[in-house]
CSV table of C-alpha atoms and ligand atoms in Angstrom, one decimal:
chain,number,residue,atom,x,y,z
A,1,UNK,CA,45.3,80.1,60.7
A,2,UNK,CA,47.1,78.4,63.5
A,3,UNK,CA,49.3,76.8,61.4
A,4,UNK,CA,50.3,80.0,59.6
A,5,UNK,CA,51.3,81.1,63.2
A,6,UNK,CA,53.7,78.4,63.8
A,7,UNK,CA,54.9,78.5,60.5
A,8,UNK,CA,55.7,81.9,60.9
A,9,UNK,CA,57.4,81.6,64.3
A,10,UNK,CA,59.5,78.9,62.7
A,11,UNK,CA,60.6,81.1,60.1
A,12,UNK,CA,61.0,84.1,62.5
A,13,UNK,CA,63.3,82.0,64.8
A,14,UNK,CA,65.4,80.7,61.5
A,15,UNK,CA,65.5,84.1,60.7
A,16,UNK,CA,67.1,85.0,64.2
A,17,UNK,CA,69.1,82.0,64.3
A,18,UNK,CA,71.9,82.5,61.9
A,19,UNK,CA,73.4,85.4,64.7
A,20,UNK,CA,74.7,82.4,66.7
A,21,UNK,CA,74.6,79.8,63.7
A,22,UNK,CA,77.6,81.3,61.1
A,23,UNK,CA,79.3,83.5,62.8
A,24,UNK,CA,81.1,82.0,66.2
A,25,UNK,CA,80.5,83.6,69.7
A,26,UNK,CA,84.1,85.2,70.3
A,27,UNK,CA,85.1,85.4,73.3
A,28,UNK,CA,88.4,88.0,74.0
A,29,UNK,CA,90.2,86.9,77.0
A,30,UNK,CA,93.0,89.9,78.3
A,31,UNK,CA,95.9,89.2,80.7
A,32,UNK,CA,98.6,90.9,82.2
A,33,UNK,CA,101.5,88.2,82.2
A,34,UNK,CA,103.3,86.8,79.3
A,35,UNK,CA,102.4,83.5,77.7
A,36,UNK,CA,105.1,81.5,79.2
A,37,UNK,CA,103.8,81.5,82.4
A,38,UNK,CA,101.0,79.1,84.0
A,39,UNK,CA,98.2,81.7,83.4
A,40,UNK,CA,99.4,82.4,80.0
A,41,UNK,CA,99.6,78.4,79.1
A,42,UNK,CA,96.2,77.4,81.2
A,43,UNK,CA,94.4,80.6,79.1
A,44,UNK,CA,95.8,78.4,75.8
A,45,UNK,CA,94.5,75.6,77.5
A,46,UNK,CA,90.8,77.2,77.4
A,47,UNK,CA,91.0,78.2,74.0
A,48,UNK,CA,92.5,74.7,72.8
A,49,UNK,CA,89.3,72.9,74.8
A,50,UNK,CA,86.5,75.7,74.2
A,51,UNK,CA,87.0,75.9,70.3
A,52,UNK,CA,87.1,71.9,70.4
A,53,UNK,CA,84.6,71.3,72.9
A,54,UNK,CA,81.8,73.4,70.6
A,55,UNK,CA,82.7,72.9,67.6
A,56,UNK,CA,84.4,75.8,66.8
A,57,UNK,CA,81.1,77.4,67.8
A,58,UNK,CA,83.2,79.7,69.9
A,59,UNK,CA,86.7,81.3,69.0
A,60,UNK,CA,88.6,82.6,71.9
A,61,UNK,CA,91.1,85.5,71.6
A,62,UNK,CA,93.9,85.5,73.8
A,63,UNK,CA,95.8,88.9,74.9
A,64,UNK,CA,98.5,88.7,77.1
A,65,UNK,CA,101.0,90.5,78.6
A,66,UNK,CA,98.2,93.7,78.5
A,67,UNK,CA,98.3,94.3,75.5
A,68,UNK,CA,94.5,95.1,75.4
A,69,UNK,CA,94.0,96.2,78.8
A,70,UNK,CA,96.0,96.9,82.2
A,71,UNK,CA,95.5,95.8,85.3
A,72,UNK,CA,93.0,98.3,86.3
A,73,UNK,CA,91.1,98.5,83.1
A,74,UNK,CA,90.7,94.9,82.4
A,75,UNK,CA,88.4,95.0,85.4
A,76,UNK,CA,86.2,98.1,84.0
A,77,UNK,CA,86.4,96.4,80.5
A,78,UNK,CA,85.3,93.1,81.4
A,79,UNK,CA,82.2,94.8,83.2
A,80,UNK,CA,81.3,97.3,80.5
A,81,UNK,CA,81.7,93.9,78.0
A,82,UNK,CA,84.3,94.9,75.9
A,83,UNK,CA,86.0,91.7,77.2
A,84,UNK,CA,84.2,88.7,77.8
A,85,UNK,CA,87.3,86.7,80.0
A,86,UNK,CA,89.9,87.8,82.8
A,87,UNK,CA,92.0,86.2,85.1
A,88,UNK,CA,93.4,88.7,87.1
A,89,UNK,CA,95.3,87.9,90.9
A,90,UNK,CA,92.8,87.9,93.5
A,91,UNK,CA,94.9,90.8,95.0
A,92,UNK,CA,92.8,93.5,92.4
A,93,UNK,CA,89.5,92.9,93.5
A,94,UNK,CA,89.7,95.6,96.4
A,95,UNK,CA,89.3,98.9,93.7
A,96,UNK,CA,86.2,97.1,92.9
A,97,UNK,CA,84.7,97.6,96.3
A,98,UNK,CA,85.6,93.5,97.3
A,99,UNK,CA,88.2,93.9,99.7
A,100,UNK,CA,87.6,90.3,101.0
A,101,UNK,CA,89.4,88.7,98.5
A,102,UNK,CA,92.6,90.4,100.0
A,103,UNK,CA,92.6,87.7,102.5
A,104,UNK,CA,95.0,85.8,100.1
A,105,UNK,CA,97.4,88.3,100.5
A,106,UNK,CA,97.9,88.3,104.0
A,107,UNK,CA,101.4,87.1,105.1
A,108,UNK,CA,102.1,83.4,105.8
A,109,UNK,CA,98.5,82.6,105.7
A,110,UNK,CA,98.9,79.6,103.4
A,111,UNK,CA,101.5,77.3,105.1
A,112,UNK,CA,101.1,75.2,101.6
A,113,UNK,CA,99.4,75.0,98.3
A,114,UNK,CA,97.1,72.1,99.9
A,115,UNK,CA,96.1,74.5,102.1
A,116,UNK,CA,95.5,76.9,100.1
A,117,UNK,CA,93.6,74.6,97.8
A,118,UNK,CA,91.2,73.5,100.9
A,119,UNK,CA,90.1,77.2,100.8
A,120,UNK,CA,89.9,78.2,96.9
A,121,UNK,CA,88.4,75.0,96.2
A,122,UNK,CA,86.1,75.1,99.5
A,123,UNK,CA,82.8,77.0,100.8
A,124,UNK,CA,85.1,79.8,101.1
A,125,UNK,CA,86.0,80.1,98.0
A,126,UNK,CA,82.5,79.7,96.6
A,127,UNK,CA,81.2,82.4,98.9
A,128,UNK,CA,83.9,84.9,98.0
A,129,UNK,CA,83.1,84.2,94.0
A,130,UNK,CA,79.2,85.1,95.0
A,131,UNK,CA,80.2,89.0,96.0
A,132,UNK,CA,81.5,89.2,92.0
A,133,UNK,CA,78.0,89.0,90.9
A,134,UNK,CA,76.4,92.2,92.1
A,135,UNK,CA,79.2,93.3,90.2
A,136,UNK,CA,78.3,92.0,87.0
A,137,UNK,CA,81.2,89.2,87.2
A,138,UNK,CA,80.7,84.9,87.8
A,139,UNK,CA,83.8,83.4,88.8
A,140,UNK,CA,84.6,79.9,87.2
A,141,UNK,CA,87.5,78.7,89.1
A,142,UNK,CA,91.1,79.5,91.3
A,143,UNK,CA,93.7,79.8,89.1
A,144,UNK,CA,97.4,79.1,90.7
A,145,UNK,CA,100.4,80.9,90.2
A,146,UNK,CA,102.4,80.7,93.1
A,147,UNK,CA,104.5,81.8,96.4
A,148,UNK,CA,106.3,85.2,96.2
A,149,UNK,CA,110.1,86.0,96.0
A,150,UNK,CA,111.1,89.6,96.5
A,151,UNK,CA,113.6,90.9,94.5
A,152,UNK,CA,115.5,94.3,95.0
A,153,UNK,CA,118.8,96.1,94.6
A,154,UNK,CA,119.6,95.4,98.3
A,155,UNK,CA,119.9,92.7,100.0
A,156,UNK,CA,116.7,92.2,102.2
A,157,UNK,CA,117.6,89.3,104.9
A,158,UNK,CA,115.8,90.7,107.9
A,159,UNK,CA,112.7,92.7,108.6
A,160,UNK,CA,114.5,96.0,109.4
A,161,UNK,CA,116.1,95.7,105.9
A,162,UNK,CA,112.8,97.0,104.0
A,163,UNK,CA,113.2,101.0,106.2
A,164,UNK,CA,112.7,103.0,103.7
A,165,UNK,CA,112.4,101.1,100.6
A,166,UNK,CA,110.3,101.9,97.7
A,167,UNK,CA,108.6,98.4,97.1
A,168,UNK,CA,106.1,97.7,94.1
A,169,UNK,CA,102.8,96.1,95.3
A,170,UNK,CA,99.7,95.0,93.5
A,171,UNK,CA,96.6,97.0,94.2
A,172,UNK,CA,95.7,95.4,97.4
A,173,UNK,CA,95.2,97.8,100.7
A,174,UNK,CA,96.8,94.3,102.6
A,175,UNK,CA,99.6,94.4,100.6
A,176,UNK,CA,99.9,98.4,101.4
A,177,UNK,CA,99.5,97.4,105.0
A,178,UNK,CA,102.2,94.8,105.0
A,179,UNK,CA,104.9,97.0,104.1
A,180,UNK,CA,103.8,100.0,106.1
A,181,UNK,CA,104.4,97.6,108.9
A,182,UNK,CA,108.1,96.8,107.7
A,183,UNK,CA,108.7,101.0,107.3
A,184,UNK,CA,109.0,100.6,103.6
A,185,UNK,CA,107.3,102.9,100.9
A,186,UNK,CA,104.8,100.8,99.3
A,187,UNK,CA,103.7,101.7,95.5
A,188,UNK,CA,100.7,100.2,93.8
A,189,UNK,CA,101.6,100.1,90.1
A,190,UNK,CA,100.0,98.5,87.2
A,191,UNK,CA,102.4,94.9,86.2
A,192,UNK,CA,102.7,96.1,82.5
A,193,UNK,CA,105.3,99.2,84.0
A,194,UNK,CA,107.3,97.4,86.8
A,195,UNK,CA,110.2,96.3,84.6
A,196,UNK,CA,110.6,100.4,83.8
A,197,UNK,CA,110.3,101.5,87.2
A,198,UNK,CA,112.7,99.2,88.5
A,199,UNK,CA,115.1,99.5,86.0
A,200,UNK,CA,115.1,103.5,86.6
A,201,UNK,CA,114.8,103.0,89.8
A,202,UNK,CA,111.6,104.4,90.5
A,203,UNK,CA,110.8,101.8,92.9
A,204,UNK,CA,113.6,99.3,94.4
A,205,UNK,CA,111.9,96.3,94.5
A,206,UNK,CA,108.7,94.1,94.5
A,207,UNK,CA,107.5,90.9,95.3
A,208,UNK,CA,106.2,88.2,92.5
A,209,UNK,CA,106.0,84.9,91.9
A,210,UNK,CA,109.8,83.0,89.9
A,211,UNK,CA,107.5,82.8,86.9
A,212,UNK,CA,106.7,86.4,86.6
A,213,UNK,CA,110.1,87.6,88.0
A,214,UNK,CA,111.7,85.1,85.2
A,215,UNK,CA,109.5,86.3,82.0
A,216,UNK,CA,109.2,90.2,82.8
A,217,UNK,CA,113.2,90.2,83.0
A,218,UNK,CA,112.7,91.8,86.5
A,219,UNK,CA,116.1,89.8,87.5
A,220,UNK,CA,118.1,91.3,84.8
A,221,UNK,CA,117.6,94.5,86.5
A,222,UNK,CA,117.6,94.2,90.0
A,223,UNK,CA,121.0,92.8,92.2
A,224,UNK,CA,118.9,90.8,94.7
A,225,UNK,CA,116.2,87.6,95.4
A,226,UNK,CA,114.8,86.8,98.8
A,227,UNK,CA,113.1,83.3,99.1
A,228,UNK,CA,111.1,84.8,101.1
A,229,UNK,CA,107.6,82.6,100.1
A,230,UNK,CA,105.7,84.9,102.7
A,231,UNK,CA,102.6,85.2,100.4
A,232,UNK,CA,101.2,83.9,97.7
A,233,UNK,CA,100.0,84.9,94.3
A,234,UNK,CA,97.0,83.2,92.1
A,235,UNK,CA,93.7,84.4,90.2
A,236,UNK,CA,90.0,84.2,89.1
A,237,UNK,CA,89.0,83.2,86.2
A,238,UNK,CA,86.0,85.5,85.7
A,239,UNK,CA,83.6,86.0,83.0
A,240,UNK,CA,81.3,88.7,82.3
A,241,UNK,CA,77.9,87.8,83.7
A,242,UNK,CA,75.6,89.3,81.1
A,243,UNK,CA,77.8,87.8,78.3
A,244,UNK,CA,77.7,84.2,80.3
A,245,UNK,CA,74.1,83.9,80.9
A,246,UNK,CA,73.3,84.8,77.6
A,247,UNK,CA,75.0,81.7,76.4
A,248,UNK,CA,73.1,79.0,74.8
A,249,UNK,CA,72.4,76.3,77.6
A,250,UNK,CA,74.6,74.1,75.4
A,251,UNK,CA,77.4,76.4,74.8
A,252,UNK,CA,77.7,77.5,78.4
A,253,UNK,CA,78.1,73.8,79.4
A,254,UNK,CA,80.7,73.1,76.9
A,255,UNK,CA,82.5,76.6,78.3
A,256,UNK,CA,82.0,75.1,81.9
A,257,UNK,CA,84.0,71.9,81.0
A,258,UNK,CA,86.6,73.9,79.5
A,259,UNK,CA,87.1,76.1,82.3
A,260,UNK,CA,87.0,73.5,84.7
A,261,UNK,CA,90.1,71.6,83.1
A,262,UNK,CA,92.2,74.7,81.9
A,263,UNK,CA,91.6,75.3,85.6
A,264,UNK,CA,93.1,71.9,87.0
A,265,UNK,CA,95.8,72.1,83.9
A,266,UNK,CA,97.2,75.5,85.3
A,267,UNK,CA,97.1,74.1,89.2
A,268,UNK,CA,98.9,71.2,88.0
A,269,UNK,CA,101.9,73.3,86.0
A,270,UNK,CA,102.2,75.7,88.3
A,271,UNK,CA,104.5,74.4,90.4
A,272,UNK,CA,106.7,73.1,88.4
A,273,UNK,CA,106.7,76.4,86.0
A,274,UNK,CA,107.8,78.5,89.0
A,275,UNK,CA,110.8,75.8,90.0
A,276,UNK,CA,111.9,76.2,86.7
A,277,UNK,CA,112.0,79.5,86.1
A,278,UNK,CA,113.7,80.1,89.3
A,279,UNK,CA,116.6,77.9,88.0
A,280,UNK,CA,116.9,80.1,85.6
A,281,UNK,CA,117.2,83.0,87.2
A,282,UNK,CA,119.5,81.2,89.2
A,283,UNK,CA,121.3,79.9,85.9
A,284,UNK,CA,122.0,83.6,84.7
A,285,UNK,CA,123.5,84.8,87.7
A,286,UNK,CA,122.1,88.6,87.2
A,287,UNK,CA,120.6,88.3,91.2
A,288,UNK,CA,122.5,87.2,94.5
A,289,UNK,CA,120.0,85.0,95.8
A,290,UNK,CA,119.2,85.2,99.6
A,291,UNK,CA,117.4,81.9,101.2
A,292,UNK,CA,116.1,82.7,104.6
A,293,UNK,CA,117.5,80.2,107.1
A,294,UNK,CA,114.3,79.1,109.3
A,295,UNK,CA,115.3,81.2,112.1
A,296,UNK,CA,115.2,84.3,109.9
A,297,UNK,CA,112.0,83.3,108.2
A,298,UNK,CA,110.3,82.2,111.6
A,299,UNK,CA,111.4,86.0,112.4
A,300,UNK,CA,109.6,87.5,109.6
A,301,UNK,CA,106.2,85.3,110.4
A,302,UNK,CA,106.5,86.9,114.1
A,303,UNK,CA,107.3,90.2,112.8
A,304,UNK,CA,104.5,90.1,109.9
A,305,UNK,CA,101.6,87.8,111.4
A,306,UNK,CA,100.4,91.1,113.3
A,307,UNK,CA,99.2,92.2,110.2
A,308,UNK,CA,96.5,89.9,110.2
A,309,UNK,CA,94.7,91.4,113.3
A,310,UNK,CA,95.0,95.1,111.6
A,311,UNK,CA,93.6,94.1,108.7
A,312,UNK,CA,90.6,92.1,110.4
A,313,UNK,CA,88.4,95.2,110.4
A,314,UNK,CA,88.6,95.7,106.9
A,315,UNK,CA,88.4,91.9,105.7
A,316,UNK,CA,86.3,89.8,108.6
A,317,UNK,CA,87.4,88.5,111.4
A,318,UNK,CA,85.1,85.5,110.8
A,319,UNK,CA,86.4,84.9,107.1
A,320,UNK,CA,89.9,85.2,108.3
A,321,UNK,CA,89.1,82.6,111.3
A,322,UNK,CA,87.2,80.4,109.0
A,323,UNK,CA,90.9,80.4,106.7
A,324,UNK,CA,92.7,79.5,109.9
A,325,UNK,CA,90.3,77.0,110.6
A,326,UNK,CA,91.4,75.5,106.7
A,327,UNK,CA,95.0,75.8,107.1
A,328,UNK,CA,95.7,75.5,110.5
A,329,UNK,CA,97.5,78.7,110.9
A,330,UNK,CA,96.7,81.2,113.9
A,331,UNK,CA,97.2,84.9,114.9
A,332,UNK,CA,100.2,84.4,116.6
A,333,UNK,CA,102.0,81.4,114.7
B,1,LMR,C1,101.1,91.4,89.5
B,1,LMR,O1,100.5,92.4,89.3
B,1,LMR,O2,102.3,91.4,90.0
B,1,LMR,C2,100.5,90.0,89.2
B,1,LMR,O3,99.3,90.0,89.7
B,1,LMR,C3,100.5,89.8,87.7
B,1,LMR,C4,99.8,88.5,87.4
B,1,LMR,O4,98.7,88.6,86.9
B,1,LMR,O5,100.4,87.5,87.7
C-alpha cells in the first residue's frame, strides 16, 4: 500500500513538473531609457548571464525605452505581476508611499560616486531596499547612471536664472522642493514625453544625466547645458516579490549571480557612458554649454543645501545624518 503512495506522489510531482521543466520561466523586464545607455546595456547584461547561468531555464524579455510601461505604471505593473523586472531611478519610489528613497535626490549630497557607493552599497542602502517589501517588491542591487546636467533654452549660470522657469522633474516631492526654492515651475512628467514637451515648449528645461540627454535627443531641442552635477541620478533593480520567492531555490540563486554582476557591469560603464555621450553632445554643437566656475557652483551648494533641512520632516533627519555621516557632507557645506 505504501508503496502505491509514493509511487503515486512520484507520478503526481512528474505530472506537476513539466510547468517549470519545458517551458522557461520568462521573466519581462520594462525600462524607460533607451538601450544605449548604462541601464539599457547592464539590463542586456542580465539577460546574457540569466539565460546562460540556467540553462536557458529562464528567458528574459527586455523593453526599453517604455514601450510596455511608463514610469508610473511600471511600478503598478511590476506589483500586480504583469512584469516580473524594473529598474526604475530611485527618485519614483515616493508615489508608492516610500518617500525615503528621495534622499538621493537631494542637492550636492553625494560629493562623488565613492560616496555615493559607501551608501547604496552600505547598511543604508539595505535598510532602504527592506521598505520595498511590504510593498510586494525585493530590491537586488543599485544601479548607476549618473550626475545631472540641466539643459534649457536659457542660459542658467546663477541661481536667480531658474525665476520662472518651467523645469521637468521626475516624480520626486525633493526634486519639486528644489526648484520651488530656485522660484522655478517644477513639472513632474513621465520620461517617455519630455522630448515633446520640450520641443513644444511645454516645459523649458529639465535636468538628466549626458547619457539620457544624449539618446532622448533632448539637446537637439533645447539651446542650453549647465554642468551643473548638483544631483545625481541611479536605480533599483527590483523584482516582484511573489514572482521571486516562487523561484526554484536553484533558479533564484542563478538569478542572484546574475543580478549581482549586471549590477557591477552597469557601475563600471557608467561613467564612462556619460563622458561619452557628453562629447557628443558637445561634438554636434546643437547646445551652448555652460561650466560653472567653482565660485558659481560653490554659490549654488549655499543657495540649494537649505533644502536639505526642509525636506528633513518628510525623509528623516536620522537617515539624512547617517548619509552625511557616509559622505562627509553637512547642512551647511
Ligand atoms: C528620468 O525620468 O529622467 C529618469 O529617471 C529616466 C531613467 O530611468 O533614467
Amino acid at each position: 500500500m505504501r508503496g502505491i503512495l509514493v509511487a503515486a506522489a512520484v507520478l503526481l510531482s512528474l505530472a506537476l513538473a513539466p510547468a517549470y521543466a519545458d517551458e522557461p520561466i520568462v521573466i519581462k523586464f520594462s525600462h524607460v531609457v533607451a538601450p544605449d545607455t548604462p541601464k539599457g546595456k547592464a539590463a542586456e547584461k542580465f539577460k546574457e548571464l540569466a539565460e546562460e547561468r540556467t540553462h536557458a531555464r529562464v528567458k528574459v524579455e527586455i523593453y526599453p525605452n517604455s514601450q510596455l510601461y511608463k514610469d508610473k505604471e511600471e511600478l503598478e505593473a511590476l506589483q500586480l505581476g504583469a512584469v516580473q523586472m524594473l529598474a526604475p531611478s530611485v527618485s519614483k519610489f515616493g508615489p508608492l508611499g516610500i518617500k525615503e528613497f528621495e534622499v538621493f535626490d537631494l542637492p550636492f549630497i553625494f560629493p562623488s560616486v565613492e560616496a555615493l557607493r559607501k551608501v547604496s552599497d552600505g547598511p543604508i542602502g539595505k535598510e532602504l531596499f527592506k521598505k520595498l517589501e511590504p510593498k510586494g517588491i525585493i530590491g537586488l542591487g543599485y544601479w548607476d547612471n549618473g550626475f545631472s546636467v540641466i539643459t534649457s533654452n536659457k542660459p542658467l549660470r546663477t541661481l536667480a536664472d531658474f525665476k520662472g522657469m518651467k523645469m521637468r522633474i521626475q516624480s520626486s516631492k525633493v526634486l519639486e522642493a528644489t526648484y520651488r526654492h530656485l522660484g522655478a515651475l517644477p513639472q513632474v512628467m513621465a520620461f517617455s514625453e519630455v522630448y515633446q514637451a520640450l520641443q513644444t515648449g511645454v516645459v523649458d528645461g529639465g535636468e538628466n544625466t549626458p547619457s539620457n540627454v544624449y539618446t532622448q535627443k533632448f539637446h537637439e531641442v533645447q539651446k542650453y547645458l549647465t554642468v551643473s552635477e548638483h544631483t545625481y541620478i541611479g536605480y533599483a533593480l527590483i523584482v516582484n516579490k511573489k514572482f521571486w520567492e516562487g523561484l526554484p531555490a536553484d533558479i533564484r540563486g542563478e538569478l542572484e549571480s546574475a543580478a549581482k554582476d549586471a549590477t557591477s557591469y552597469c557601475n563600471s560603464i557608467a561613467e564612462q557612458e556619460n563622458a561619452d555621450a557628453m562629447a557628443k553632445i558637445k561634438a554636434s554643437g546643437t547646445v551652448e554649454f555652460i561650466t560653472l566656475t567653482p565660485e558659481q557652483k560653490a554659490e549654488w551648494r549655499k543657495g540649494l543645501l537649505p533644502v536639505h533641512a526642509e525636506m528633513a520632516p518628510r525623509i528623516g533627519k536620522e537617515l539624512i545624518e547617517a548619509i552625511y555621516k557616509e559622505t562627509g557632507v553637512t547642512a551647511t557645506q
